[in-house]
XYZ file of C-alpha atoms in Angstrom:
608
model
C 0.000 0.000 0.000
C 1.690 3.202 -1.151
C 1.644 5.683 2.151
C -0.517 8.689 1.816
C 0.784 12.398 1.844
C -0.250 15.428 3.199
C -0.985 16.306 -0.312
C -4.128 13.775 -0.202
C -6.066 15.758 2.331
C -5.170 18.975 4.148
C -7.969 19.692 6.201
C -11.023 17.757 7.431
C -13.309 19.032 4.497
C -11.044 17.581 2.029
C -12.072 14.525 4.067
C -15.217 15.441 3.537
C -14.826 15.459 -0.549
C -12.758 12.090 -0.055
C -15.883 10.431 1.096
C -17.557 10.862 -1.751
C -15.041 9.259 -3.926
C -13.604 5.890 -1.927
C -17.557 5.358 -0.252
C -19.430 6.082 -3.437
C -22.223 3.553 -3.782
C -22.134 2.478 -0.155
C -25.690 1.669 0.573
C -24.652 1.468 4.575
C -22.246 4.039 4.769
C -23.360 5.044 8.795
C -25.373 2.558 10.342
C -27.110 3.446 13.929
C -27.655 0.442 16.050
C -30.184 1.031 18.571
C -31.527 -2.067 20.967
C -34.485 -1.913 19.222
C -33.842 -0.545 15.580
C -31.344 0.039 13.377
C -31.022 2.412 11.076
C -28.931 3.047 7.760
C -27.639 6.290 6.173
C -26.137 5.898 2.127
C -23.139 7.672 0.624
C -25.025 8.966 -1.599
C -27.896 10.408 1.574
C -25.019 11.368 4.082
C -23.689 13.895 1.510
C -26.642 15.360 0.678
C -27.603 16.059 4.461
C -23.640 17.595 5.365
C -24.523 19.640 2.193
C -28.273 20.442 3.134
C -26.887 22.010 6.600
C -23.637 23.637 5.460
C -26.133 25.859 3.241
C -28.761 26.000 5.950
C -26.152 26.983 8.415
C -24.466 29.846 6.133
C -28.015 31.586 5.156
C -28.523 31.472 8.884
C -25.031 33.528 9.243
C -23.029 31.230 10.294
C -19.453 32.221 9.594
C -15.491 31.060 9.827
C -14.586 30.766 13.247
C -17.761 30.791 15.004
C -17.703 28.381 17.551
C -20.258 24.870 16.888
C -21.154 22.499 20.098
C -22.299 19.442 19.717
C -23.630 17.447 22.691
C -24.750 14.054 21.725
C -24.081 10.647 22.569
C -22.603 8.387 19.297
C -24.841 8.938 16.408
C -24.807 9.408 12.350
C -25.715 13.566 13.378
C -23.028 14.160 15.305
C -20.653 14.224 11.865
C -23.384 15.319 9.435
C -23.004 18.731 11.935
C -19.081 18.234 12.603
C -18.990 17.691 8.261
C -20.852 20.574 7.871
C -18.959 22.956 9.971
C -15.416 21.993 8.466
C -16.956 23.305 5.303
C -17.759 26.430 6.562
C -14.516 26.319 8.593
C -16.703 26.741 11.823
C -14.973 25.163 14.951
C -16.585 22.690 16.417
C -16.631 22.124 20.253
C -17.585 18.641 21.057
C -19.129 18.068 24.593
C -19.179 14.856 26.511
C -22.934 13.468 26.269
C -22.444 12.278 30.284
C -20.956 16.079 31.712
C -22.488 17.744 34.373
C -24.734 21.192 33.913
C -21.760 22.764 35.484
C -19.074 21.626 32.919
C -21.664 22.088 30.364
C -22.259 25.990 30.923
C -18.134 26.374 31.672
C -17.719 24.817 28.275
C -20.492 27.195 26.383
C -19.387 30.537 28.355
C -15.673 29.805 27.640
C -15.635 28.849 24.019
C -18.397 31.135 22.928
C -20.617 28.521 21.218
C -23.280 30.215 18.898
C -24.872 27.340 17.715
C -25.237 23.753 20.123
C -27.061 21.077 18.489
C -28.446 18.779 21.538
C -29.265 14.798 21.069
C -32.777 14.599 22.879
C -35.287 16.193 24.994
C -33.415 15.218 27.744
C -30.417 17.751 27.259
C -32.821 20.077 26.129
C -34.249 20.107 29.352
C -30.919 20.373 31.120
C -29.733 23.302 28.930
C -32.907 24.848 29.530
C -32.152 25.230 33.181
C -28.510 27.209 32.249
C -29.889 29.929 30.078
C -30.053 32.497 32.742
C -26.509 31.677 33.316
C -25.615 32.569 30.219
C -24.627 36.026 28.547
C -25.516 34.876 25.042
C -27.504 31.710 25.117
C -26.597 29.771 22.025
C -29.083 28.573 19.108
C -30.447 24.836 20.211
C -31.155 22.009 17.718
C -32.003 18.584 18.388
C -31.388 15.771 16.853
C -34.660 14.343 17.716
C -38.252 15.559 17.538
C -39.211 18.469 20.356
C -42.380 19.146 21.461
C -44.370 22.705 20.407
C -43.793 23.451 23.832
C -40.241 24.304 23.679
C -40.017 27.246 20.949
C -36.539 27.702 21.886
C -35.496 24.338 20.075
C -35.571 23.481 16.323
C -34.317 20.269 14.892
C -31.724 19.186 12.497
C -34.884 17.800 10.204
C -35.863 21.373 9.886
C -32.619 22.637 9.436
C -32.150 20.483 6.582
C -35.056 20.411 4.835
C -34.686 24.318 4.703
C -31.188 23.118 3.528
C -32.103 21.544 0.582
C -33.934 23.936 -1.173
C -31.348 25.083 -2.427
C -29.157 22.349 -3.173
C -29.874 23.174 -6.867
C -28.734 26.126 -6.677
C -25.737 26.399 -4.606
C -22.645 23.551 -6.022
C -21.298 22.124 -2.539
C -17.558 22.148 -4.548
C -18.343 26.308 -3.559
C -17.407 25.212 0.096
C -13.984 23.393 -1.423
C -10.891 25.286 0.006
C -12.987 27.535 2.433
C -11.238 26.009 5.292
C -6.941 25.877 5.491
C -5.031 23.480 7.126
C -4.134 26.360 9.728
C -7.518 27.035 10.634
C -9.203 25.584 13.940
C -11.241 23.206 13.648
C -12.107 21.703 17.134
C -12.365 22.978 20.788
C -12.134 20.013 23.191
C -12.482 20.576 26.583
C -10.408 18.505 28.910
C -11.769 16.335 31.691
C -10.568 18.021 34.455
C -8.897 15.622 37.035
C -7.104 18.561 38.484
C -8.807 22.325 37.944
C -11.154 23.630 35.072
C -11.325 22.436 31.735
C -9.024 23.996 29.481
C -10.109 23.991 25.472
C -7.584 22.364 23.058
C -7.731 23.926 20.068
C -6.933 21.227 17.499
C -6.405 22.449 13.618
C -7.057 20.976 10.586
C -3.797 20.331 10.233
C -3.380 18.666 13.427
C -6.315 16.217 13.240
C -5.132 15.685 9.406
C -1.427 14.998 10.187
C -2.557 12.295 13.021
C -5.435 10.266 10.522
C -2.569 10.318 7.616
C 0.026 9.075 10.351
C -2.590 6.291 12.053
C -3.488 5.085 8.267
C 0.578 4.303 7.399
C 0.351 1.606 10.554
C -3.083 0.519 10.448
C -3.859 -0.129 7.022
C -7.779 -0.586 7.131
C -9.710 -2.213 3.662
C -12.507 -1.055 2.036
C -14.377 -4.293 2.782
C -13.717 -3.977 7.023
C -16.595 -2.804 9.307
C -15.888 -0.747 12.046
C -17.748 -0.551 15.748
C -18.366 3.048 17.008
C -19.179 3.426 20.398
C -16.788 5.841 22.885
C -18.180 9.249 22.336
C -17.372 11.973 19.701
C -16.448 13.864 21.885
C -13.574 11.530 22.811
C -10.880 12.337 20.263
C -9.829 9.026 20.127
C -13.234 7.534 18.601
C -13.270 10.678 16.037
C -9.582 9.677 15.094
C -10.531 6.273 14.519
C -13.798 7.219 12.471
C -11.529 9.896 10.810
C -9.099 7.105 9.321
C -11.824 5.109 8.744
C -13.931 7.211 6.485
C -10.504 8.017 4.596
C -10.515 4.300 3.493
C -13.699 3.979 2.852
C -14.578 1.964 5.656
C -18.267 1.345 6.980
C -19.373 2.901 10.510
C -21.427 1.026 12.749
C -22.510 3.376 16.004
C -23.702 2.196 19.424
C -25.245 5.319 21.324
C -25.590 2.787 24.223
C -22.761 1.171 25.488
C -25.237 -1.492 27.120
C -26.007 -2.443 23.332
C -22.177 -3.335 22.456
C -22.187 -6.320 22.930
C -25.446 -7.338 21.055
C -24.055 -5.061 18.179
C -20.618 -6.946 17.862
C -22.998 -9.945 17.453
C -24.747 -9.063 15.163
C -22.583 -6.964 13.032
C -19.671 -8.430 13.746
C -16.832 -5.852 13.066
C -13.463 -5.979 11.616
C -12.160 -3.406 13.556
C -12.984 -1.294 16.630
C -11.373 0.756 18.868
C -12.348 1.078 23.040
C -10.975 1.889 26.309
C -9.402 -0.697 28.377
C -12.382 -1.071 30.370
C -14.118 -3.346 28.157
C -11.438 -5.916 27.435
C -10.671 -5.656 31.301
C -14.848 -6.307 31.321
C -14.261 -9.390 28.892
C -10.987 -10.373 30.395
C -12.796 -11.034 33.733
C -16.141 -12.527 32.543
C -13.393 -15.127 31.092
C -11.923 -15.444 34.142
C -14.967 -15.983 35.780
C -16.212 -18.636 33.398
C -12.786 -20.715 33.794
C -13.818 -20.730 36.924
C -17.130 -21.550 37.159
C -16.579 -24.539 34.958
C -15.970 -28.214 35.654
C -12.571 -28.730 36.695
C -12.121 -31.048 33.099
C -13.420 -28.053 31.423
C -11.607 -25.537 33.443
C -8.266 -27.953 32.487
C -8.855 -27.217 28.885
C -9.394 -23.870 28.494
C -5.951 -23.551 30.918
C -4.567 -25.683 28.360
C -5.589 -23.744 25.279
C -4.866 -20.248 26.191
C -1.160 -21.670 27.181
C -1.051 -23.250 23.406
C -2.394 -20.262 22.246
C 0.088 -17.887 24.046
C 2.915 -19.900 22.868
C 1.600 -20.272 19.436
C 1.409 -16.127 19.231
C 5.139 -16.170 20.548
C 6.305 -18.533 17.801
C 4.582 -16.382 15.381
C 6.810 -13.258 16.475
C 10.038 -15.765 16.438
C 9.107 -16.812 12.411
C 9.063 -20.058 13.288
C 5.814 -22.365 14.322
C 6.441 -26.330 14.640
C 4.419 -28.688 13.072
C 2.928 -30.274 16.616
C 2.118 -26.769 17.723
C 0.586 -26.206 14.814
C -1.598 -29.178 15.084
C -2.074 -28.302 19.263
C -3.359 -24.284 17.979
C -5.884 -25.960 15.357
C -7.216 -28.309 18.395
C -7.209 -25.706 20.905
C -9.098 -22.920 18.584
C -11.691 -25.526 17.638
C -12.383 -26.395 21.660
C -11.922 -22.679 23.015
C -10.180 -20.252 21.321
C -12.687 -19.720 18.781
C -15.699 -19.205 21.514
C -13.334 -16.278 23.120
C -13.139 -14.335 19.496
C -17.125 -14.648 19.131
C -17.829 -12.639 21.892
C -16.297 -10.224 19.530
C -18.094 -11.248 16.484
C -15.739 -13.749 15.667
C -14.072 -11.467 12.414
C -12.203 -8.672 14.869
C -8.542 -8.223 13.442
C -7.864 -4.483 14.741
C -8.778 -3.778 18.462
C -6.965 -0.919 20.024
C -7.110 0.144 23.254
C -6.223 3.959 24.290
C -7.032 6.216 26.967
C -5.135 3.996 30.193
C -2.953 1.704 30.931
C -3.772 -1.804 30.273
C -2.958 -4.564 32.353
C -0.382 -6.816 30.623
C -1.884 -10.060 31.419
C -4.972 -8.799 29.500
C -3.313 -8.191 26.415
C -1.549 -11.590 26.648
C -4.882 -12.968 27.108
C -6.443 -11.630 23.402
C -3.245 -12.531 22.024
C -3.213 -15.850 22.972
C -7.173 -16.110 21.792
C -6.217 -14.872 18.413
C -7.590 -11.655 18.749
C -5.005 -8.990 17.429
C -4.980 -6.442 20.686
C -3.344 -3.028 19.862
C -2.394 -0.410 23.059
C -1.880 2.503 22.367
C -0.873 6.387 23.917
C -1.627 9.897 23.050
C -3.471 12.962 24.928
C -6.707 15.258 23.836
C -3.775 17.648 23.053
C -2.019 15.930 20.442
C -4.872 14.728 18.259
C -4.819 12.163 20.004
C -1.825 8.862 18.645
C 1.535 9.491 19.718
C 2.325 6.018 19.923
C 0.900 2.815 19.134
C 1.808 -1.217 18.580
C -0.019 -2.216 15.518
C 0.327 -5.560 13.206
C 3.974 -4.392 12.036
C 5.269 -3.663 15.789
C 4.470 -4.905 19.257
C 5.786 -5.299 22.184
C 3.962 -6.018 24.864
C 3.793 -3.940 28.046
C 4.683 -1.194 26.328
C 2.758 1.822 23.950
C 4.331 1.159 21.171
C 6.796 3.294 19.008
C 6.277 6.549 17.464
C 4.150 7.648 14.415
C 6.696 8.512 11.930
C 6.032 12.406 12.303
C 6.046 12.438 16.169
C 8.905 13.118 17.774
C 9.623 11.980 21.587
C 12.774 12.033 24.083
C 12.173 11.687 28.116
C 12.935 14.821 30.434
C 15.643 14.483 33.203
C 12.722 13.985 35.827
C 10.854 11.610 33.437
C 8.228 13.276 31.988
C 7.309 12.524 28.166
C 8.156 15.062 25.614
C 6.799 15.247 22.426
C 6.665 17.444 19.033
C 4.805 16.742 15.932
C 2.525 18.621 13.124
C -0.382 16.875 15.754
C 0.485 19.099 18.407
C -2.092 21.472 19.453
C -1.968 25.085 18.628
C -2.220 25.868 22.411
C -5.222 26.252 25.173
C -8.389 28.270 23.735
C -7.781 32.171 25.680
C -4.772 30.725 27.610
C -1.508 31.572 26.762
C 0.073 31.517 30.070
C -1.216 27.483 30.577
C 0.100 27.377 26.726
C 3.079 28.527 27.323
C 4.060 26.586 30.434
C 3.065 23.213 27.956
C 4.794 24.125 24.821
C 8.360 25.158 24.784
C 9.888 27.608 22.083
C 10.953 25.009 20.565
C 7.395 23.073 20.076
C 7.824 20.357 22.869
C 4.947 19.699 24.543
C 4.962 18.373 28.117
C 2.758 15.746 28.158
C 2.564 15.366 32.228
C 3.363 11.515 31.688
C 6.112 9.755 32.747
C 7.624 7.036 30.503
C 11.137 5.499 29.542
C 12.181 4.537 25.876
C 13.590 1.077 25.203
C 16.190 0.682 22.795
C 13.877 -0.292 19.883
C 11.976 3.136 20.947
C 9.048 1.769 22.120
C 7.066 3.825 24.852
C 6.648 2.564 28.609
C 4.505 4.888 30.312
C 4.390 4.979 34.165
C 2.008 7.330 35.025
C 0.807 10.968 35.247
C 3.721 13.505 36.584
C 1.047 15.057 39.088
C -0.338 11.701 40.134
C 3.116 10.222 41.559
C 2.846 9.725 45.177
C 5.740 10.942 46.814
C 5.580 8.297 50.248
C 7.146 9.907 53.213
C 10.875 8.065 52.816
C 11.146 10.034 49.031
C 10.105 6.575 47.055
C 7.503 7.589 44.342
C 5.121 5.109 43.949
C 2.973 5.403 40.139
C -0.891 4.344 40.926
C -2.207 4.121 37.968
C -0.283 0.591 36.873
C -1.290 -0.713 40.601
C -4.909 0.480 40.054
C -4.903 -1.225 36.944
C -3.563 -4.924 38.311
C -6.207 -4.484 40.976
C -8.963 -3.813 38.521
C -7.701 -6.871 36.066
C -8.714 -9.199 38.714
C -12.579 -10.278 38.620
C -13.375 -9.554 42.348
C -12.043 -6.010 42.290
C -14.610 -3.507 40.157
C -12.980 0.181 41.240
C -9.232 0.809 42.998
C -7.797 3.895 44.009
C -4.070 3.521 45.605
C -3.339 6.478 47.819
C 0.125 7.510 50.042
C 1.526 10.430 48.878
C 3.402 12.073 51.598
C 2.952 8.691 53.765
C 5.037 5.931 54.804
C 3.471 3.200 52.800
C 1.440 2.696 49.549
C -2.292 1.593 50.823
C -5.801 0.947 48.289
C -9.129 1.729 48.469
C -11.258 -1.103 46.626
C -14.553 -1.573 45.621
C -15.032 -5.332 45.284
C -17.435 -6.472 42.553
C -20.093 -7.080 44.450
C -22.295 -9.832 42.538
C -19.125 -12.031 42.210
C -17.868 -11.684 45.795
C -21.369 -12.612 46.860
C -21.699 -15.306 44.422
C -18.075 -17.075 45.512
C -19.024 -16.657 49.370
C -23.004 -17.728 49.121
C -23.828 -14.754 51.279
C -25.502 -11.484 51.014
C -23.903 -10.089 53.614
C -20.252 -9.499 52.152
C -19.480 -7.226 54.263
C -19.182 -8.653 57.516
C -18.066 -11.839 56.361
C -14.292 -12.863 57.432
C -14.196 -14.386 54.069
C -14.202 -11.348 51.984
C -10.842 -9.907 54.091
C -9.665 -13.177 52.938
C -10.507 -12.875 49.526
C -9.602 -9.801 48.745
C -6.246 -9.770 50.676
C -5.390 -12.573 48.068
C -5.741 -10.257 45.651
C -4.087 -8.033 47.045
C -1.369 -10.296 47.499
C -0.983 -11.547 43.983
C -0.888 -8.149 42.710
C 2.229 -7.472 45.601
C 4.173 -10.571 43.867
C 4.239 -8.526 40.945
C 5.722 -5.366 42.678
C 8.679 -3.736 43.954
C 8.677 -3.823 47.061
C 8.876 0.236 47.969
C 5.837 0.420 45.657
C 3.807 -2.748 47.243
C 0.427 -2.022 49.054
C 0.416 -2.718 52.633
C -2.609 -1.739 53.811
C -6.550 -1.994 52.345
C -10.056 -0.849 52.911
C -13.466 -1.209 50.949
C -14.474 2.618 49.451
C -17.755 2.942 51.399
C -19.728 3.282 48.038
C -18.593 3.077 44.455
C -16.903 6.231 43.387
C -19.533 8.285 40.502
C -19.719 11.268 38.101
C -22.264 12.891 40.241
C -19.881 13.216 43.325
C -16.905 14.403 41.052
C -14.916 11.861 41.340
C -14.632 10.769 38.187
C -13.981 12.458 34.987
C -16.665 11.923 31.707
C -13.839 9.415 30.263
C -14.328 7.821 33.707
C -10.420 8.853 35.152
C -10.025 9.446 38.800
C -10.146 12.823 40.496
C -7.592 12.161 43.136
C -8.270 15.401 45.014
C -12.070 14.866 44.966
C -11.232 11.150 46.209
C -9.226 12.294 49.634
C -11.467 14.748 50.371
C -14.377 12.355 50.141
C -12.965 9.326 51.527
C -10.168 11.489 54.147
C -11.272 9.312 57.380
C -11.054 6.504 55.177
C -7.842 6.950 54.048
C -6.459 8.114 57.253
C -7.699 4.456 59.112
C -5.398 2.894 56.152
C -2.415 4.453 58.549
C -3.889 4.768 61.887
C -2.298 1.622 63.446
C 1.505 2.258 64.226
C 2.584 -0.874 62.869
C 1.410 -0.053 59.911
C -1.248 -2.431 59.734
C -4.862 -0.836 58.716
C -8.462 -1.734 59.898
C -10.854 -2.790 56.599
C -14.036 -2.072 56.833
C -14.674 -5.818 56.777
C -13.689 -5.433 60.582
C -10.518 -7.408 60.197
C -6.728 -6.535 59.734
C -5.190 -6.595 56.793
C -1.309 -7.940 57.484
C 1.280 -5.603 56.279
C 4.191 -6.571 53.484
């Protein structure tokens, strides 16, 4: 495949123009799968719409640069609107369908949105409730039907139907070129674990640079079908979407993340891209099932996922043996070929992004047959800095650079990086600009990571999560947090200690499973679940240094949410929310002096 050049596309309206020419004649070009319907959008029908509202949209006076939100969950709208604004070169500003009414008015008031086109009633109802909040209440239109009680609202239907009146008359090749590769074309606002959202101003260039970059390592096919399901607003899922409209591949999108898994049933995708949630999610339900099962049973699918792990190994060496040969075929036709149709059974491109993934997971798909792919990259680089893909993987790590990314490691650790996917800066902050992008164009990711001599990426963890324990050690969480989760008893962790002798996690225990193992309702004041969950707890030490091992426990007194602040939209931890939350909590983690703590299961937890 020859690589593309910048020369193929420039900006994200070129894309636009692109999809007309490699999708031409797709009769499923978007399809929406809903638990109860599903619904399919043409080549030939998704032009016409982007086109119906780029011309609604400019007679309305819509003009370059004015700002476009969009607050929807997954759906075929959400890029007719983002299509339609590249071609006016109007910024879009993409807002998490699950933030709060606070973040939501920050994000309006700060960016200046004119226009916000709303998914439902529902947000309707909560942006309703902010308009006396705000200086210049934006122009609402939802996706779906409003009642003639709410005059403030009209819909997209509307909006194109006045649209294509004049479709006749107005060529859409008059919005070629209106937007340059210099121009902005999103404002994402950042979760927020620490402080207000800034706005990332992303150019055409930048988002661009990264799809062009993503498509020389991934090398998607015209006949692959892709699963859509983190939200737009997530620049990871637009990315992916991005490279996959480039080549022409078809979109399935999930609004409900309850529906995935009857979608990757039924469609049964080629590719699709997730955060390590859900393969931790499947990694544990397999788990669970191997142990469940008859011990003969349990035996075998032991047995197959070691074949499997050492047939994957081979592979990489170039050299597979004729009885492991024969031992793969036996052990895909008993198990290994059950594990890859919870995924549809055609999957050859999963990538994970967004956390760390535990490694054992990864080993796990690998071994199944299912081609696993982690990558790394921020909001603020568009998103891939690094990824393993079918050409390059090593496990444990991120993977190596995109060929136009540059990285190199600080003195203290921290991840540099400099690349034509770089942001311009933070929307109306040039101080917080500045103090992330040198005068040189490094960017300070806030990670910290080594390079192994092949230059692929280890990441540790965020710079400002490090917990500095009381003897100077720095302990990363996030890597701990992530063993802990991997295991199938453990739903939520949150390792604490900074400025304290001793590492220490809270841990929510998955509930239905611990009460399932133990026969009991009442989990809580049952010896057994100390027991249980100190194992885990142990197993997860084994794997640990010992300055950064975990020597003392307790169960979070309720599961941490978005409502309380705790966690971000993309579901990352606010640490400072956390302590102040859970502060007596934490402090009975280091109350005893031998530094032994008290669970909440009534019962001591022994220290390392």
């Amino acid at each position: 495949m020859t690589a593309p050049t910048m020369a193929d596309i420039e900006t994200l309206s070129d894309l636009f123009f692109r999809i007309r020419e490699v999708s031409a004649g797709h009769t499923d070009l978007l399809t929406l799968h809903r638990a109860e319907s599903l619904e399919t959008q043409s080549t030939t029908d998704f032009v016409r719409s982007v086109h119906s509202l780029a011309l609604a949209l400019d007679d309305a006076g819509v003009a370059a640069g004015d700002r476009i939100a969009i607050w929807s969950e997954t759906r075929p709208e959400w890029h007719v609107v983002a299509f339609a604004c590249h071609l006016l070169a109007a910024p879009t500003v993409p807002i998490h369908p699950g933030v709060t009414a606070d973040e939501l008015a920050w994000a309006l008031r700060n960016s200046g949105a004119r226009w916000i086109f709303v998914a439902d009633g529902a947000k309707l109802d909560i942006l309703a409730t902010l308009a006396s909040t705000l200086t210049a209440p934006p122009r609402v239109v939802t996706f779906d039907p409003v009642s003639a009680a709410e005059p403030s609202a009209t819909t997209l239907t509307r909006l194109l139907g006045q649209g294509a009146r004049r479709l006749g008359e107005v060529p859409i090749e008059r919005y070629r070129g209106r937007a340059g590769a210099e121009d902005l074309a999103s404002l994402l606002y950042t979760s927020g674990t620490s402080g207000e959202p800034k706005g990332v101003m992303l150019s055409h260039r930048n988002l661009v640079s990264n799809v062009l970059a993503c498509d020389r390592v991934f090398p998607l096919q015209g006949d692959d079908v892709a699963l859509a399901f983190l939200p737009l607003s997530h620049i990871f899922q637009r990315t992916v979407d991005h490279l996959c409209f480039y080549r022409g591949v078809r979109l399935v999108m999930v609004p409900d993340p309850d529906d995935v898994g009857a979608a990757l049933e039924r469609h049964r995708p080629t590719v699709m891209a997730a955060a390590p949630e859900l393969y931790e999610r499947a990694w544990r339900r397999l788990r669970r099932d191997e142990a469940d099962a008859a011990p003969p049973r349990r035996a075998l699918v032991r047995w197959a996922l070691e074949i499997g792990a050492r047939y994957a190994e081979a592979t990489r060496g170039g050299f597979i043996g004729p009885l492991l040969s024969l031992q793969r075929a036996l052990a895909n036709r008993l198990v290994l070929r059950r594990v890859r149709e919870r995924f549809g059974g055609r999957l050859r491109l999963a990538i994970s992004g967004g956390a760390p993934l535990a490694p054992e997971i990864g080993e796990l798909f690998e071994a199944a047959g299912l081609p696993l792919y982690e990558g790394y990259g921020l909001t603020e680089t568009s998103p891939v800095l690094t990824t393993n893909h079918p050409d390059g993987q090593r496990r444990g790590s991120v993977g190596q650079a995109l060929s136009d990314v540059e990285l190199r490691i600080a003195e203290d650790g921290e991840i540099l990086v400099r690349g034509p996917n770089v942001m311009q800066g933070y929307w109306q902050s040039p101080d917080a600009t500045a103090a992330s992008i040198d005068s040189s164009g490094w960017f300070r990711t806030g990670d910290i990571g080594r390079l192994d001599q092949s230059g692929y990426l280890f990441v540790t963890d965020r710079k400002r999560d490090l917990l500095v324990l009381s003897n100077g050690h720095n302990v990363a969480p996030r890597p701990i947090e992530a063993l802990l989760r991997a295991d199938e008893l453990i739903e939520q962790a949150v390792v604490v200690g900074d400025g304290r002798p001793h590492a220490a996690a809270l841990l929510l225990p998955d509930t239905g499973r611990l009460t399932a193992r133990l026969d009991t309702d009442s989990w809580r004041d049952d010896p057994r679940t100390t027991e249980a969950i100190q194992a885990v707890v142990d197993r997860v030490n084994e794997r640990l240094a010992k300055p950064n091992r975990l020597r003392s426990w307790g169960i979070l007194a309720r599961a941490l949410s978005r409502e309380d602040d705790e966690l971000t939209p993309t579901l990352k931890i606010r640490r400072k929310a956390v302590h102040r939350h859970f502060a007596d909590q934490i402090e009975a983690l280091y109350r005893a002096p031998d530094l032994v703590a008290e669970t909440s299961a009534g019962t001591r937890a022994p220290a390392d």
